[in-house]
């Protein structure tokens, strides 16, 4: 009898923990949902110094289930073209290098605190179909940080974080 009671209790607790994990996943998705404006992009370099990322104007958009997202960013200091409808090759290259854009499906790993993005559209053709990881933290309902997984960084950058603020009416 005691064994049956013990197994029943364990079964109930097991189901509750699965339910709370599912709710946690849903809660995280709700936190992501909406439009976010880039506040800063601090980068730490191998020598210990820090700098701000160059594409300092950006927006990220997450659907209500946080299953899809899109991202746009630009370097506001890109040189203007001399002829708006006919950029020189150098002007065109500068414009492309100073602009970031992608859309992706995402998997949220709520228990571990990261998301995996699977690129469907990307300004870099070689990135389409690839997956990247971002570690997230929320600082209240309207601020979050996404940290680039260290395995994806190129020296001299050893840490790269995007700090976002929710766009509210």
PDB file of C-alpha atoms in Angstrom:
ATOM      1  CA  UNK A   1       0.000   0.000   0.000  1.00  0.00           C
ATOM      2  CA  UNK A   2       2.757   2.430   0.939  1.00  0.00           C
ATOM      3  CA  UNK A   3       4.495   1.688  -2.360  1.00  0.00           C
ATOM      4  CA  UNK A   4       1.328   2.502  -4.342  1.00  0.00           C
ATOM      5  CA  UNK A   5       0.901   5.793  -2.480  1.00  0.00           C
ATOM      6  CA  UNK A   6       4.559   6.703  -3.041  1.00  0.00           C
ATOM      7  CA  UNK A   7       4.367   5.959  -6.793  1.00  0.00           C
ATOM      8  CA  UNK A   8       1.127   7.945  -7.061  1.00  0.00           C
ATOM      9  CA  UNK A   9       2.760  10.947  -5.380  1.00  0.00           C
ATOM     10  CA  UNK A  10       5.827  10.692  -7.627  1.00  0.00           C
ATOM     11  CA  UNK A  11       3.610  10.416 -10.708  1.00  0.00           C
ATOM     12  CA  UNK A  12       1.622  13.529  -9.713  1.00  0.00           C
ATOM     13  CA  UNK A  13       4.800  15.519  -9.002  1.00  0.00           C
ATOM     14  CA  UNK A  14       6.281  14.368 -12.309  1.00  0.00           C
ATOM     15  CA  UNK A  15       3.213  15.610 -14.159  1.00  0.00           C
ATOM     16  CA  UNK A  16       3.271  18.904 -12.271  1.00  0.00           C
ATOM     17  CA  UNK A  17       6.903  19.499 -13.151  1.00  0.00           C
ATOM     18  CA  UNK A  18       6.161  18.829 -16.846  1.00  0.00           C
ATOM     19  CA  UNK A  19       3.230  21.269 -16.663  1.00  0.00           C
ATOM     20  CA  UNK A  20       5.309  23.949 -14.969  1.00  0.00           C
ATOM     21  CA  UNK A  21       8.052  23.493 -17.580  1.00  0.00           C
ATOM     22  CA  UNK A  22       5.452  23.918 -20.371  1.00  0.00           C
ATOM     23  CA  UNK A  23       4.090  27.028 -18.645  1.00  0.00           C
ATOM     24  CA  UNK A  24       7.616  28.329 -18.266  1.00  0.00           C
ATOM     25  CA  UNK A  25       8.128  27.841 -22.019  1.00  0.00           C
ATOM     26  CA  UNK A  26       4.883  29.728 -22.700  1.00  0.00           C
ATOM     27  CA  UNK A  27       5.828  32.474 -20.246  1.00  0.00           C
ATOM     28  CA  UNK A  28       9.176  32.952 -21.985  1.00  0.00           C
ATOM     29  CA  UNK A  29       7.460  33.080 -25.389  1.00  0.00           C
ATOM     30  CA  UNK A  30       5.122  35.793 -24.066  1.00  0.00           C
ATOM     31  CA  UNK A  31       8.098  37.774 -22.791  1.00  0.00           C
ATOM     32  CA  UNK A  32       9.734  37.704 -26.235  1.00  0.00           C
ATOM     33  CA  UNK A  33       6.564  38.534 -28.206  1.00  0.00           C
ATOM     34  CA  UNK A  34       6.531  41.992 -29.765  1.00  0.00           C
ATOM     35  CA  UNK A  35       8.869  44.597 -31.191  1.00  0.00           C
ATOM     36  CA  UNK A  36      12.219  45.463 -29.611  1.00  0.00           C
ATOM     37  CA  UNK A  37      14.601  48.397 -30.227  1.00  0.00           C
ATOM     38  CA  UNK A  38      18.347  47.926 -29.875  1.00  0.00           C
ATOM     39  CA  UNK A  39      19.686  49.973 -26.943  1.00  0.00           C
ATOM     40  CA  UNK A  40      23.332  48.941 -27.060  1.00  0.00           C
ATOM     41  CA  UNK A  41      25.695  46.289 -28.377  1.00  0.00           C
ATOM     42  CA  UNK A  42      28.668  46.085 -26.017  1.00  0.00           C
ATOM     43  CA  UNK A  43      31.532  43.887 -27.161  1.00  0.00           C
ATOM     44  CA  UNK A  44      34.445  42.756 -25.005  1.00  0.00           C
ATOM     45  CA  UNK A  45      37.736  42.208 -26.814  1.00  0.00           C
ATOM     46  CA  UNK A  46      40.509  39.715 -26.144  1.00  0.00           C
ATOM     47  CA  UNK A  47      42.684  42.459 -24.586  1.00  0.00           C
ATOM     48  CA  UNK A  48      39.933  43.235 -22.033  1.00  0.00           C
ATOM     49  CA  UNK A  49      38.836  46.490 -23.652  1.00  0.00           C
ATOM     50  CA  UNK A  50      35.246  47.109 -24.725  1.00  0.00           C
ATOM     51  CA  UNK A  51      33.620  48.779 -27.694  1.00  0.00           C
ATOM     52  CA  UNK A  52      30.149  49.329 -29.066  1.00  0.00           C
ATOM     53  CA  UNK A  53      29.095  47.296 -32.119  1.00  0.00           C
ATOM     54  CA  UNK A  54      28.909  49.350 -35.313  1.00  0.00           C
ATOM     55  CA  UNK A  55      25.322  48.441 -36.320  1.00  0.00           C
ATOM     56  CA  UNK A  56      23.883  50.456 -33.454  1.00  0.00           C
ATOM     57  CA  UNK A  57      20.377  51.038 -34.828  1.00  0.00           C
ATOM     58  CA  UNK A  58      18.246  47.912 -34.858  1.00  0.00           C
ATOM     59  CA  UNK A  59      14.887  46.276 -34.326  1.00  0.00           C
ATOM     60  CA  UNK A  60      13.862  42.701 -33.573  1.00  0.00           C
ATOM     61  CA  UNK A  61      10.346  41.335 -34.012  1.00  0.00           C
ATOM     62  CA  UNK A  62       9.012  38.154 -32.353  1.00  0.00           C
ATOM     63  CA  UNK A  63       5.618  36.628 -33.149  1.00  0.00           C
ATOM     64  CA  UNK A  64       3.194  35.861 -30.315  1.00  0.00           C
ATOM     65  CA  UNK A  65       4.396  32.263 -29.922  1.00  0.00           C
ATOM     66  CA  UNK A  66       8.079  33.270 -30.257  1.00  0.00           C
ATOM     67  CA  UNK A  67       8.401  30.659 -32.972  1.00  0.00           C
ATOM     68  CA  UNK A  68       9.511  33.189 -35.600  1.00  0.00           C
ATOM     69  CA  UNK A  69      11.527  36.379 -35.537  1.00  0.00           C
ATOM     70  CA  UNK A  70      13.024  38.977 -37.855  1.00  0.00           C
ATOM     71  CA  UNK A  71      15.904  41.354 -37.239  1.00  0.00           C
ATOM     72  CA  UNK A  72      17.122  44.525 -38.964  1.00  0.00           C
ATOM     73  CA  UNK A  73      20.114  46.666 -38.063  1.00  0.00           C
ATOM     74  CA  UNK A  74      22.285  49.329 -39.597  1.00  0.00           C
ATOM     75  CA  UNK A  75      25.330  51.427 -38.980  1.00  0.00           C
ATOM     76  CA  UNK A  76      23.949  54.984 -38.875  1.00  0.00           C
ATOM     77  CA  UNK A  77      27.352  56.320 -39.953  1.00  0.00           C
ATOM     78  CA  UNK A  78      27.324  54.659 -43.385  1.00  0.00           C
ATOM     79  CA  UNK A  79      28.446  57.158 -46.031  1.00  0.00           C
ATOM     80  CA  UNK A  80      25.658  58.629 -48.127  1.00  0.00           C
ATOM     81  CA  UNK A  81      25.718  57.926 -51.849  1.00  0.00           C
ATOM     82  CA  UNK A  82      26.629  60.767 -54.182  1.00  0.00           C
ATOM     83  CA  UNK A  83      23.971  59.620 -56.675  1.00  0.00           C
ATOM     84  CA  UNK A  84      21.000  58.014 -54.909  1.00  0.00           C
ATOM     85  CA  UNK A  85      20.015  55.794 -57.827  1.00  0.00           C
ATOM     86  CA  UNK A  86      23.553  54.835 -58.910  1.00  0.00           C
ATOM     87  CA  UNK A  87      25.947  54.067 -56.055  1.00  0.00           C
ATOM     88  CA  UNK A  88      29.580  53.438 -56.847  1.00  0.00           C
ATOM     89  CA  UNK A  89      30.832  49.902 -56.125  1.00  0.00           C
ATOM     90  CA  UNK A  90      32.512  51.163 -52.926  1.00  0.00           C
ATOM     91  CA  UNK A  91      29.321  52.935 -51.819  1.00  0.00           C
ATOM     92  CA  UNK A  92      27.263  49.798 -52.488  1.00  0.00           C
ATOM     93  CA  UNK A  93      29.693  47.623 -50.558  1.00  0.00           C
ATOM     94  CA  UNK A  94      29.697  50.071 -47.647  1.00  0.00           C
ATOM     95  CA  UNK A  95      25.899  50.017 -47.568  1.00  0.00           C
ATOM     96  CA  UNK A  96      25.784  46.201 -47.476  1.00  0.00           C
ATOM     97  CA  UNK A  97      28.485  45.919 -44.813  1.00  0.00           C
ATOM     98  CA  UNK A  98      26.644  48.416 -42.639  1.00  0.00           C
ATOM     99  CA  UNK A  99      23.303  46.598 -42.740  1.00  0.00           C
ATOM    100  CA  UNK A 100      22.089  43.386 -41.107  1.00  0.00           C
ATOM    101  CA  UNK A 101      18.874  41.490 -41.780  1.00  0.00           C
ATOM    102  CA  UNK A 102      17.462  38.030 -41.241  1.00  0.00           C
ATOM    103  CA  UNK A 103      14.303  36.087 -40.432  1.00  0.00           C
ATOM    104  CA  UNK A 104      14.390  32.811 -38.562  1.00  0.00           C
ATOM    105  CA  UNK A 105      12.381  30.170 -36.814  1.00  0.00           C
ATOM    106  CA  UNK A 106      13.393  29.865 -33.192  1.00  0.00           C
ATOM    107  CA  UNK A 107      13.409  27.191 -30.541  1.00  0.00           C
ATOM    108  CA  UNK A 108      13.349  28.454 -26.975  1.00  0.00           C
ATOM    109  CA  UNK A 109      15.121  26.346 -24.377  1.00  0.00           C
ATOM    110  CA  UNK A 110      13.527  27.937 -21.306  1.00  0.00           C
ATOM    111  CA  UNK A 111      15.113  25.681 -18.720  1.00  0.00           C
ATOM    112  CA  UNK A 112      18.636  26.450 -19.991  1.00  0.00           C
ATOM    113  CA  UNK A 113      18.054  30.117 -20.916  1.00  0.00           C
ATOM    114  CA  UNK A 114      18.908  30.125 -24.612  1.00  0.00           C
ATOM    115  CA  UNK A 115      17.278  30.150 -28.023  1.00  0.00           C
ATOM    116  CA  UNK A 116      18.364  28.514 -31.269  1.00  0.00           C
ATOM    117  CA  UNK A 117      17.655  30.481 -34.435  1.00  0.00           C
ATOM    118  CA  UNK A 118      17.319  28.676 -37.782  1.00  0.00           C
ATOM    119  CA  UNK A 119      17.806  31.190 -40.584  1.00  0.00           C
ATOM    120  CA  UNK A 120      15.256  31.136 -43.400  1.00  0.00           C
ATOM    121  CA  UNK A 121      16.267  34.543 -44.809  1.00  0.00           C
ATOM    122  CA  UNK A 122      19.640  36.175 -44.290  1.00  0.00           C
ATOM    123  CA  UNK A 123      21.603  38.936 -45.978  1.00  0.00           C
ATOM    124  CA  UNK A 124      24.520  36.494 -46.020  1.00  0.00           C
ATOM    125  CA  UNK A 125      23.588  33.704 -48.456  1.00  0.00           C
ATOM    126  CA  UNK A 126      25.812  31.152 -46.678  1.00  0.00           C
ATOM    127  CA  UNK A 127      23.885  31.621 -43.413  1.00  0.00           C
ATOM    128  CA  UNK A 128      20.527  30.424 -44.812  1.00  0.00           C
ATOM    129  CA  UNK A 129      19.731  27.051 -43.261  1.00  0.00           C
ATOM    130  CA  UNK A 130      22.245  27.450 -40.440  1.00  0.00           C
ATOM    131  CA  UNK A 131      21.473  27.687 -36.739  1.00  0.00           C
ATOM    132  CA  UNK A 132      22.904  30.047 -34.129  1.00  0.00           C
ATOM    133  CA  UNK A 133      22.480  30.292 -30.371  1.00  0.00           C
ATOM    134  CA  UNK A 134      21.646  33.314 -28.230  1.00  0.00           C
ATOM    135  CA  UNK A 135      21.598  33.273 -24.427  1.00  0.00           C
ATOM    136  CA  UNK A 136      18.802  35.478 -23.099  1.00  0.00           C
ATOM    137  CA  UNK A 137      18.048  37.307 -19.870  1.00  0.00           C
ATOM    138  CA  UNK A 138      15.090  39.558 -19.095  1.00  0.00           C
ATOM    139  CA  UNK A 139      15.431  42.593 -16.858  1.00  0.00           C
ATOM    140  CA  UNK A 140      11.775  43.279 -16.169  1.00  0.00           C
ATOM    141  CA  UNK A 141       9.019  43.174 -18.800  1.00  0.00           C
ATOM    142  CA  UNK A 142      10.562  45.695 -21.220  1.00  0.00           C
ATOM    143  CA  UNK A 143      14.282  44.986 -21.325  1.00  0.00           C
ATOM    144  CA  UNK A 144      16.263  41.944 -22.420  1.00  0.00           C
ATOM    145  CA  UNK A 145      19.777  40.939 -23.374  1.00  0.00           C
ATOM    146  CA  UNK A 146      20.794  38.433 -26.017  1.00  0.00           C
ATOM    147  CA  UNK A 147      24.377  37.198 -25.720  1.00  0.00           C
ATOM    148  CA  UNK A 148      26.061  35.597 -28.717  1.00  0.00           C
ATOM    149  CA  UNK A 149      27.256  32.065 -27.995  1.00  0.00           C
ATOM    150  CA  UNK A 150      31.055  32.166 -27.550  1.00  0.00           C
ATOM    151  CA  UNK A 151      31.548  29.469 -30.209  1.00  0.00           C
ATOM    152  CA  UNK A 152      30.180  31.901 -32.831  1.00  0.00           C
ATOM    153  CA  UNK A 153      32.530  34.803 -32.085  1.00  0.00           C
ATOM    154  CA  UNK A 154      35.540  35.872 -34.120  1.00  0.00           C
ATOM    155  CA  UNK A 155      38.578  37.361 -32.435  1.00  0.00           C
ATOM    156  CA  UNK A 156      39.284  39.933 -31.266  1.00  0.00           C
ATOM    157  CA  UNK A 157      35.662  39.820 -29.932  1.00  0.00           C
ATOM    158  CA  UNK A 158      35.305  37.406 -26.992  1.00  0.00           C
ATOM    159  CA  UNK A 159      31.875  38.552 -25.765  1.00  0.00           C
ATOM    160  CA  UNK A 160      29.038  40.196 -27.699  1.00  0.00           C
ATOM    161  CA  UNK A 161      25.702  41.189 -26.153  1.00  0.00           C
ATOM    162  CA  UNK A 162      22.673  42.891 -27.662  1.00  0.00           C
ATOM    163  CA  UNK A 163      20.617  44.895 -25.165  1.00  0.00           C
ATOM    164  CA  UNK A 164      16.996  45.460 -26.212  1.00  0.00           C
ATOM    165  CA  UNK A 165      14.126  47.631 -25.015  1.00  0.00           C
ATOM    166  CA  UNK A 166      10.524  46.761 -25.829  1.00  0.00           C
ATOM    167  CA  UNK A 167       8.779  49.242 -28.108  1.00  0.00           C
ATOM    168  CA  UNK A 168       5.579  50.277 -26.335  1.00  0.00           C
ATOM    169  CA  UNK A 169       2.865  52.645 -27.444  1.00  0.00           C
TER     170      UNK A 169
END
